GROMACS .gro file of N, CA, C and O in nm:
model
  372
    1MET      N    1   0.691  -1.946   0.432
    1MET     CA    2   0.565  -1.871   0.387
    1MET      C    3   0.440  -1.935   0.437
    1MET      O    4   0.414  -2.041   0.477
    2GLN      N    5   0.359  -1.834   0.483
    2GLN     CA    6   0.234  -1.869   0.558
    2GLN      C    7   0.142  -1.925   0.487
    2GLN      O    8   0.112  -1.868   0.351
    3ASP      N    9   0.075  -2.017   0.512
    3ASP     CA   10  -0.048  -2.079   0.417
    3ASP      C   11  -0.181  -1.999   0.445
    3ASP      O   12  -0.247  -1.981   0.335
    4THR      N   13  -0.203  -1.968   0.573
    4THR     CA   14  -0.368  -1.889   0.571
    4THR      C   15  -0.352  -1.780   0.646
    4THR      O   16  -0.228  -1.749   0.721
    5TRP      N   17  -0.387  -1.670   0.586
    5TRP     CA   18  -0.395  -1.535   0.645
    5TRP      C   19  -0.549  -1.491   0.682
    5TRP      O   20  -0.633  -1.511   0.626
    6THR      N   21  -0.534  -1.432   0.806
    6THR     CA   22  -0.668  -1.360   0.866
    6THR      C   23  -0.643  -1.214   0.794
    6THR      O   24  -0.552  -1.155   0.765
    7GLN      N   25  -0.784  -1.144   0.786
    7GLN     CA   26  -0.790  -1.007   0.739
    7GLN      C   27  -0.700  -0.906   0.830
    7GLN      O   28  -0.629  -0.839   0.779
    8ASP      N   29  -0.697  -0.950   0.972
    8ASP     CA   30  -0.626  -0.870   1.059
    8ASP      C   31  -0.473  -0.875   1.036
    8ASP      O   32  -0.383  -0.783   1.017
    9GLN      N   33  -0.406  -0.985   1.019
    9GLN     CA   34  -0.282  -1.029   0.980
    9GLN      C   35  -0.217  -0.955   0.842
    9GLN      O   36  -0.130  -0.900   0.835
   10MET      N   37  -0.327  -0.954   0.752
   10MET     CA   38  -0.281  -0.914   0.606
   10MET      C   39  -0.268  -0.760   0.631
   10MET      O   40  -0.163  -0.677   0.575
   11ILE      N   41  -0.354  -0.664   0.700
   11ILE     CA   42  -0.358  -0.550   0.714
   11ILE      C   43  -0.241  -0.509   0.782
   11ILE      O   44  -0.174  -0.416   0.745
   12GLU      N   45  -0.220  -0.564   0.910
   12GLU     CA   46  -0.112  -0.548   1.007
   12GLU      C   47   0.022  -0.577   0.920
   12GLU      O   48   0.106  -0.485   0.922
   13ARG      N   49   0.050  -0.661   0.846
   13ARG     CA   50   0.165  -0.679   0.770
   13ARG      C   51   0.176  -0.573   0.659
   13ARG      O   52   0.291  -0.533   0.635
   14PHE      N   53   0.081  -0.527   0.596
   14PHE     CA   54   0.063  -0.439   0.481
   14PHE      C   55   0.126  -0.300   0.555
   14PHE      O   56   0.220  -0.244   0.488
   15TRP      N   57   0.071  -0.244   0.655
   15TRP     CA   58   0.115  -0.124   0.723
   15TRP      C   59   0.263  -0.165   0.766
   15TRP      O   60   0.318  -0.053   0.762
   16SER      N   61   0.295  -0.269   0.821
   16SER     CA   62   0.429  -0.281   0.846
   16SER      C   63   0.529  -0.260   0.754
   16SER      O   64   0.619  -0.181   0.754
   17ALA      N   65   0.502  -0.302   0.617
   17ALA     CA   66   0.562  -0.314   0.511
   17ALA      C   67   0.572  -0.169   0.468
   17ALA      O   68   0.680  -0.109   0.419
   18ALA      N   69   0.454  -0.109   0.448
   18ALA     CA   70   0.427   0.027   0.402
   18ALA      C   71   0.500   0.129   0.498
   18ALA      O   72   0.585   0.209   0.424
   19ASN      N   73   0.518   0.133   0.618
   19ASN     CA   74   0.560   0.235   0.711
   19ASN      C   75   0.717   0.190   0.694
   19ASN      O   76   0.783   0.319   0.712
   20LYS      N   77   0.738   0.093   0.688
   20LYS     CA   78   0.904   0.063   0.674
   20LYS      C   79   0.974   0.127   0.542
   20LYS      O   80   1.071   0.188   0.576
   21GLY      N   81   0.895   0.093   0.430
   21GLY     CA   82   0.938   0.126   0.325
   21GLY      C   83   0.932   0.291   0.301
   21GLY      O   84   1.017   0.374   0.247
   22LEU      N   85   0.827   0.363   0.385
   22LEU     CA   86   0.820   0.495   0.370
   22LEU      C   87   0.943   0.570   0.461
   22LEU      O   88   0.988   0.652   0.428
   23ASP      N   89   0.968   0.490   0.568
   23ASP     CA   90   1.069   0.538   0.663
   23ASP      C   91   1.210   0.528   0.594
   23ASP      O   92   1.295   0.637   0.597
   24GLU      N   93   1.225   0.421   0.526
   24GLU     CA   94   1.368   0.382   0.449
   24GLU      C   95   1.349   0.469   0.293
   24GLU      O   96   1.460   0.450   0.220
   25GLU      N   97   1.248   0.518   0.268
   25GLU     CA   98   1.239   0.594   0.141
   25GLU      C   99   1.251   0.525   0.021
   25GLU      O  100   1.302   0.554  -0.079
   26VAL      N  101   1.211   0.371   0.024
   26VAL     CA  102   1.205   0.296  -0.095
   26VAL      C  103   1.099   0.277  -0.158
   26VAL      O  104   1.048   0.229  -0.251
   27ILE      N  105   0.958   0.353  -0.057
   27ILE     CA  106   0.825   0.363  -0.116
   27ILE      C  107   0.795   0.503  -0.096
   27ILE      O  108   0.834   0.555  -0.012
   28LYS      N  109   0.722   0.562  -0.208
   28LYS     CA  110   0.693   0.698  -0.221
   28LYS      C  111   0.550   0.746  -0.179
   28LYS      O  112   0.479   0.657  -0.226
   29ASN      N  113   0.537   0.841  -0.099
   29ASN     CA  114   0.403   0.889  -0.106
   29ASN      C  115   0.393   0.984  -0.192
   29ASN      O  116   0.446   1.107  -0.182
   30HIS      N  117   0.304   0.954  -0.281
   30HIS     CA  118   0.246   1.058  -0.401
   30HIS      C  119   0.176   1.171  -0.369
   30HIS      O  120   0.124   1.242  -0.449
   31SER      N  121   0.134   1.187  -0.265
   31SER     CA  122   0.021   1.279  -0.215
   31SER      C  123   0.080   1.399  -0.176
   31SER      O  124   0.183   1.428  -0.144
   32ILE      N  125   0.009   1.502  -0.253
   32ILE     CA  126   0.070   1.661  -0.218
   32ILE      C  127  -0.013   1.702  -0.098
   32ILE      O  128   0.024   1.800  -0.029
   33ASP      N  129  -0.118   1.634  -0.059
   33ASP     CA  130  -0.200   1.653   0.074
   33ASP      C  131  -0.134   1.589   0.223
   33ASP      O  132  -0.106   1.469   0.192
   34PRO      N  133  -0.107   1.669   0.315
   34PRO     CA  134  -0.021   1.594   0.435
   34PRO      C  135  -0.130   1.520   0.500
   34PRO      O  136  -0.068   1.433   0.570
   35LYS      N  137  -0.242   1.520   0.471
   35LYS     CA  138  -0.348   1.447   0.541
   35LYS      C  139  -0.379   1.306   0.481
   35LYS      O  140  -0.437   1.213   0.523
   36LEU      N  141  -0.303   1.306   0.355
   36LEU     CA  142  -0.341   1.166   0.301
   36LEU      C  143  -0.204   1.097   0.255
   36LEU      O  144  -0.103   1.156   0.228
   37LEU      N  145  -0.223   0.981   0.238
   37LEU     CA  146  -0.102   0.889   0.191
   37LEU      C  147  -0.137   0.816   0.072
   37LEU      O  148  -0.256   0.755   0.038
   38ALA      N  149  -0.074   0.838  -0.046
   38ALA     CA  150  -0.108   0.768  -0.184
   38ALA      C  151   0.016   0.704  -0.219
   38ALA      O  152   0.129   0.739  -0.243
   39ILE      N  153  -0.018   0.572  -0.196
   39ILE     CA  154   0.098   0.461  -0.250
   39ILE      C  155   0.059   0.365  -0.343
   39ILE      O  156  -0.036   0.340  -0.376
   40ARG      N  157   0.160   0.312  -0.416
   40ARG     CA  158   0.128   0.203  -0.507
   40ARG      C  159   0.146   0.067  -0.418
   40ARG      O  160   0.213   0.038  -0.387
   41LEU      N  161   0.019   0.006  -0.422
   41LEU     CA  162   0.034  -0.112  -0.355
   41LEU      C  163   0.119  -0.226  -0.424
   41LEU      O  164   0.189  -0.279  -0.328
   42ILE      N  165   0.123  -0.216  -0.550
   42ILE     CA  166   0.227  -0.301  -0.590
   42ILE      C  167   0.353  -0.281  -0.572
   42ILE      O  168   0.447  -0.378  -0.554
   43ALA      N  169   0.402  -0.179  -0.525
   43ALA     CA  170   0.536  -0.120  -0.486
   43ALA      C  171   0.560  -0.187  -0.348
   43ALA      O  172   0.680  -0.229  -0.319
   44VAL      N  173   0.463  -0.161  -0.252
   44VAL     CA  174   0.483  -0.225  -0.124
   44VAL      C  175   0.486  -0.382  -0.158
   44VAL      O  176   0.583  -0.443  -0.078
   45HIS      N  177   0.401  -0.427  -0.237
   45HIS     CA  178   0.426  -0.573  -0.234
   45HIS      C  179   0.571  -0.618  -0.289
   45HIS      O  180   0.639  -0.719  -0.240
   46ALA      N  181   0.623  -0.548  -0.396
   46ALA     CA  182   0.738  -0.581  -0.448
   46ALA      C  183   0.844  -0.563  -0.353
   46ALA      O  184   0.966  -0.649  -0.332
   47MET      N  185   0.851  -0.453  -0.269
   47MET     CA  186   0.970  -0.431  -0.181
   47MET      C  187   0.945  -0.504  -0.037
   47MET      O  188   1.041  -0.488   0.044
   48SER      N  189   0.837  -0.559  -0.031
   48SER     CA  190   0.828  -0.626   0.116
   48SER      C  191   0.943  -0.723   0.160
   48SER      O  192   0.987  -0.729   0.244
   49GLU      N  193   0.970  -0.814   0.054
   49GLU     CA  194   1.086  -0.918   0.078
   49GLU      C  195   1.216  -0.832   0.130
   49GLU      O  196   1.278  -0.877   0.215
   50GLN      N  197   1.250  -0.742   0.048
   50GLN     CA  198   1.369  -0.651   0.080
   50GLN      C  199   1.367  -0.588   0.219
   50GLN      O  200   1.455  -0.572   0.299
   51LEU      N  201   1.229  -0.555   0.250
   51LEU     CA  202   1.226  -0.489   0.377
   51LEU      C  203   1.183  -0.583   0.505
   51LEU      O  204   1.177  -0.562   0.586
   52GLY      N  205   1.213  -0.718   0.458
   52GLY     CA  206   1.191  -0.838   0.557
   52GLY      C  207   1.049  -0.841   0.631
   52GLY      O  208   1.024  -0.892   0.747
   53VAL      N  209   0.934  -0.821   0.543
   53VAL     CA  210   0.798  -0.838   0.580
   53VAL      C  211   0.743  -0.932   0.499
   53VAL      O  212   0.743  -0.893   0.364
   54GLU      N  213   0.691  -1.045   0.540
   54GLU     CA  214   0.626  -1.135   0.456
   54GLU      C  215   0.470  -1.088   0.428
   54GLU      O  216   0.421  -1.049   0.531
   55LEU      N  217   0.429  -1.068   0.316
   55LEU     CA  218   0.309  -1.022   0.262
   55LEU      C  219   0.232  -1.167   0.179
   55LEU      O  220   0.309  -1.232   0.129
   56PRO      N  221   0.095  -1.173   0.197
   56PRO     CA  222   0.026  -1.271   0.124
   56PRO      C  223   0.033  -1.237  -0.028
   56PRO      O  224   0.072  -1.115  -0.066
   57PRO      N  225  -0.016  -1.344  -0.098
   57PRO     CA  226  -0.021  -1.302  -0.249
   57PRO      C  227  -0.105  -1.182  -0.274
   57PRO      O  228  -0.191  -1.139  -0.198
   58ILE      N  229  -0.081  -1.094  -0.394
   58ILE     CA  230  -0.123  -0.977  -0.424
   58ILE      C  231  -0.280  -0.990  -0.430
   58ILE      O  232  -0.339  -0.882  -0.391
   59TYR      N  233  -0.329  -1.078  -0.476
   59TYR     CA  234  -0.471  -1.087  -0.486
   59TYR      C  235  -0.544  -1.071  -0.371
   59TYR      O  236  -0.640  -1.031  -0.355
   60LEU      N  237  -0.512  -1.143  -0.265
   60LEU     CA  238  -0.535  -1.144  -0.135
   60LEU      C  239  -0.516  -1.017  -0.059
   60LEU      O  240  -0.610  -0.970   0.008
   61LEU      N  241  -0.389  -0.961  -0.072
   61LEU     CA  242  -0.363  -0.831  -0.037
   61LEU      C  243  -0.460  -0.726  -0.074
   61LEU      O  244  -0.525  -0.636   0.013
   62ARG      N  245  -0.496  -0.717  -0.190
   62ARG     CA  246  -0.599  -0.625  -0.248
   62ARG      C  247  -0.698  -0.621  -0.166
   62ARG      O  248  -0.767  -0.515  -0.148
   63LYS      N  249  -0.779  -0.741  -0.150
   63LYS     CA  250  -0.909  -0.755  -0.111
   63LYS      C  251  -0.895  -0.720   0.052
   63LYS      O  252  -0.987  -0.654   0.089
   64ALA      N  253  -0.793  -0.745   0.115
   64ALA     CA  254  -0.780  -0.700   0.242
   64ALA      C  255  -0.757  -0.560   0.270
   64ALA      O  256  -0.832  -0.512   0.337
   65VAL      N  257  -0.669  -0.508   0.175
   65VAL     CA  258  -0.648  -0.342   0.205
   65VAL      C  259  -0.795  -0.262   0.179
   65VAL      O  260  -0.811  -0.167   0.235
   66ARG      N  261  -0.859  -0.325   0.097
   66ARG     CA  262  -0.984  -0.238   0.072
   66ARG      C  263  -1.094  -0.240   0.181
   66ARG      O  264  -1.164  -0.136   0.176
   67ARG      N  265  -1.081  -0.326   0.273
   67ARG     CA  266  -1.164  -0.322   0.393
   67ARG      C  267  -1.083  -0.265   0.512
   67ARG      O  268  -1.147  -0.244   0.615
   68CYS      N  269  -0.975  -0.202   0.487
   68CYS     CA  270  -0.902  -0.130   0.591
   68CYS      C  271  -0.953  -0.005   0.620
   68CYS      O  272  -1.008   0.067   0.540
   69PRO      N  273  -0.985   0.022   0.747
   69PRO     CA  274  -1.071   0.151   0.780
   69PRO      C  275  -0.993   0.286   0.727
   69PRO      O  276  -1.072   0.393   0.710
   70ARG      N  277  -0.872   0.269   0.699
   70ARG     CA  278  -0.786   0.410   0.659
   70ARG      C  279  -0.813   0.407   0.486
   70ARG      O  280  -0.784   0.515   0.436
   71PHE      N  281  -0.849   0.313   0.419
   71PHE     CA  282  -0.867   0.303   0.279
   71PHE      C  283  -0.966   0.416   0.234
   71PHE      O  284  -1.073   0.394   0.294
   72LEU      N  285  -0.931   0.499   0.141
   72LEU     CA  286  -1.033   0.581   0.072
   72LEU      C  287  -1.065   0.548  -0.059
   72LEU      O  288  -1.182   0.551  -0.084
   73ARG      N  289  -0.978   0.536  -0.144
   73ARG     CA  290  -1.011   0.505  -0.268
   73ARG      C  291  -0.886   0.465  -0.368
   73ARG      O  292  -0.772   0.496  -0.312
   74ILE      N  293  -0.913   0.439  -0.485
   74ILE     CA  294  -0.772   0.410  -0.595
   74ILE      C  295  -0.793   0.521  -0.676
   74ILE      O  296  -0.909   0.541  -0.725
   75ARG      N  297  -0.686   0.607  -0.707
   75ARG     CA  298  -0.698   0.710  -0.791
   75ARG      C  299  -0.567   0.727  -0.867
   75ARG      O  300  -0.458   0.699  -0.828
   76TRP      N  301  -0.578   0.774  -0.995
   76TRP     CA  302  -0.447   0.799  -1.058
   76TRP      C  303  -0.408   0.950  -0.998
   76TRP      O  304  -0.478   1.053  -0.978
   77VAL      N  305  -0.293   0.934  -0.973
   77VAL     CA  306  -0.236   1.060  -0.904
   77VAL      C  307  -0.113   1.134  -1.005
   77VAL      O  308  -0.012   1.043  -1.025
   78ARG      N  309  -0.107   1.254  -1.009
   78ARG     CA  310  -0.002   1.308  -1.102
   78ARG      C  311   0.136   1.320  -0.995
   78ARG      O  312   0.111   1.371  -0.907
   79GLY      N  313   0.218   1.306  -1.066
   79GLY     CA  314   0.357   1.325  -0.979
   79GLY      C  315   0.412   1.471  -1.015
   79GLY      O  316   0.335   1.558  -1.057
   80PRO      N  317   0.521   1.502  -0.980
   80PRO     CA  318   0.577   1.637  -1.000
   80PRO      C  319   0.572   1.638  -1.165
   80PRO      O  320   0.558   1.566  -1.248
   81LYS      N  321   0.598   1.764  -1.194
   81LYS     CA  322   0.564   1.808  -1.332
   81LYS      C  323   0.677   1.739  -1.430
   81LYS      O  324   0.797   1.731  -1.405
   82GLY      N  325   0.610   1.698  -1.535
   82GLY     CA  326   0.688   1.614  -1.617
   82GLY      C  327   0.706   1.466  -1.601
   82GLY      O  328   0.752   1.388  -1.681
   83THR      N  329   0.618   1.431  -1.511
   83THR     CA  330   0.617   1.250  -1.485
   83THR      C  331   0.476   1.235  -1.525
   83THR      O  332   0.362   1.312  -1.499
   84ARG      N  333   0.459   1.095  -1.540
   84ARG     CA  334   0.334   1.056  -1.587
   84ARG      C  335   0.256   1.024  -1.463
   84ARG      O  336   0.316   0.987  -1.348
   85PRO      N  337   0.109   1.020  -1.481
   85PRO     CA  338   0.031   0.986  -1.332
   85PRO      C  339   0.058   0.819  -1.312
   85PRO      O  340   0.089   0.748  -1.392
   86VAL      N  341   0.051   0.769  -1.193
   86VAL     CA  342   0.039   0.653  -1.142
   86VAL      C  343  -0.080   0.618  -1.066
   86VAL      O  344  -0.142   0.716  -1.008
   87SER      N  345  -0.110   0.516  -1.083
   87SER     CA  346  -0.239   0.450  -1.007
   87SER      C  347  -0.202   0.433  -0.858
   87SER      O  348  -0.095   0.345  -0.815
   88CYS      N  349  -0.258   0.483  -0.765
   88CYS     CA  350  -0.238   0.480  -0.612
   88CYS      C  351  -0.334   0.459  -0.530
   88CYS      O  352  -0.456   0.500  -0.583
   89TRP      N  353  -0.306   0.390  -0.420
   89TRP     CA  354  -0.425   0.349  -0.319
   89TRP      C  355  -0.397   0.469  -0.224
   89TRP      O  356  -0.313   0.519  -0.161
   90ILE      N  357  -0.526   0.555  -0.192
   90ILE     CA  358  -0.512   0.648  -0.119
   90ILE      C  359  -0.580   0.621   0.023
   90ILE      O  360  -0.682   0.566   0.053
   91PHE      N  361  -0.486   0.662   0.130
   91PHE     CA  362  -0.533   0.625   0.286
   91PHE      C  363  -0.525   0.762   0.353
   91PHE      O  364  -0.467   0.871   0.326
   92LYS      N  365  -0.619   0.761   0.456
   92LYS     CA  366  -0.609   0.863   0.567
   92LYS      C  367  -0.448   0.853   0.617
   92LYS      O  368  -0.421   0.729   0.680
   93GLN      N  369  -0.375   0.949   0.671
   93GLN     CA  370  -0.279   0.944   0.751
   93GLN      C  371  -0.302   0.891   0.893
   93GLN      O  372  -0.377   0.889   0.943
   0.00000   0.00000   0.00000
């Protein structure tokens, strides 16, 4: 486990885990807009070990990802009809 993390390392590792999770379909893109990516940060963090990507503690990851140039906002996103809304981090594709 890494003791110190730079901003760039955290963002790089986050995108590595997120892209791998999306490719393997263990992380869901909740966005209906093809130009946007709506993912649950907690899901990426929870699946990172299974995906083989080491991530920093969630409180550090939240701070780092907010500074990512692709980050737009945090928003409640409705899923398919009949599912409850979930809090997602919205990014440009």
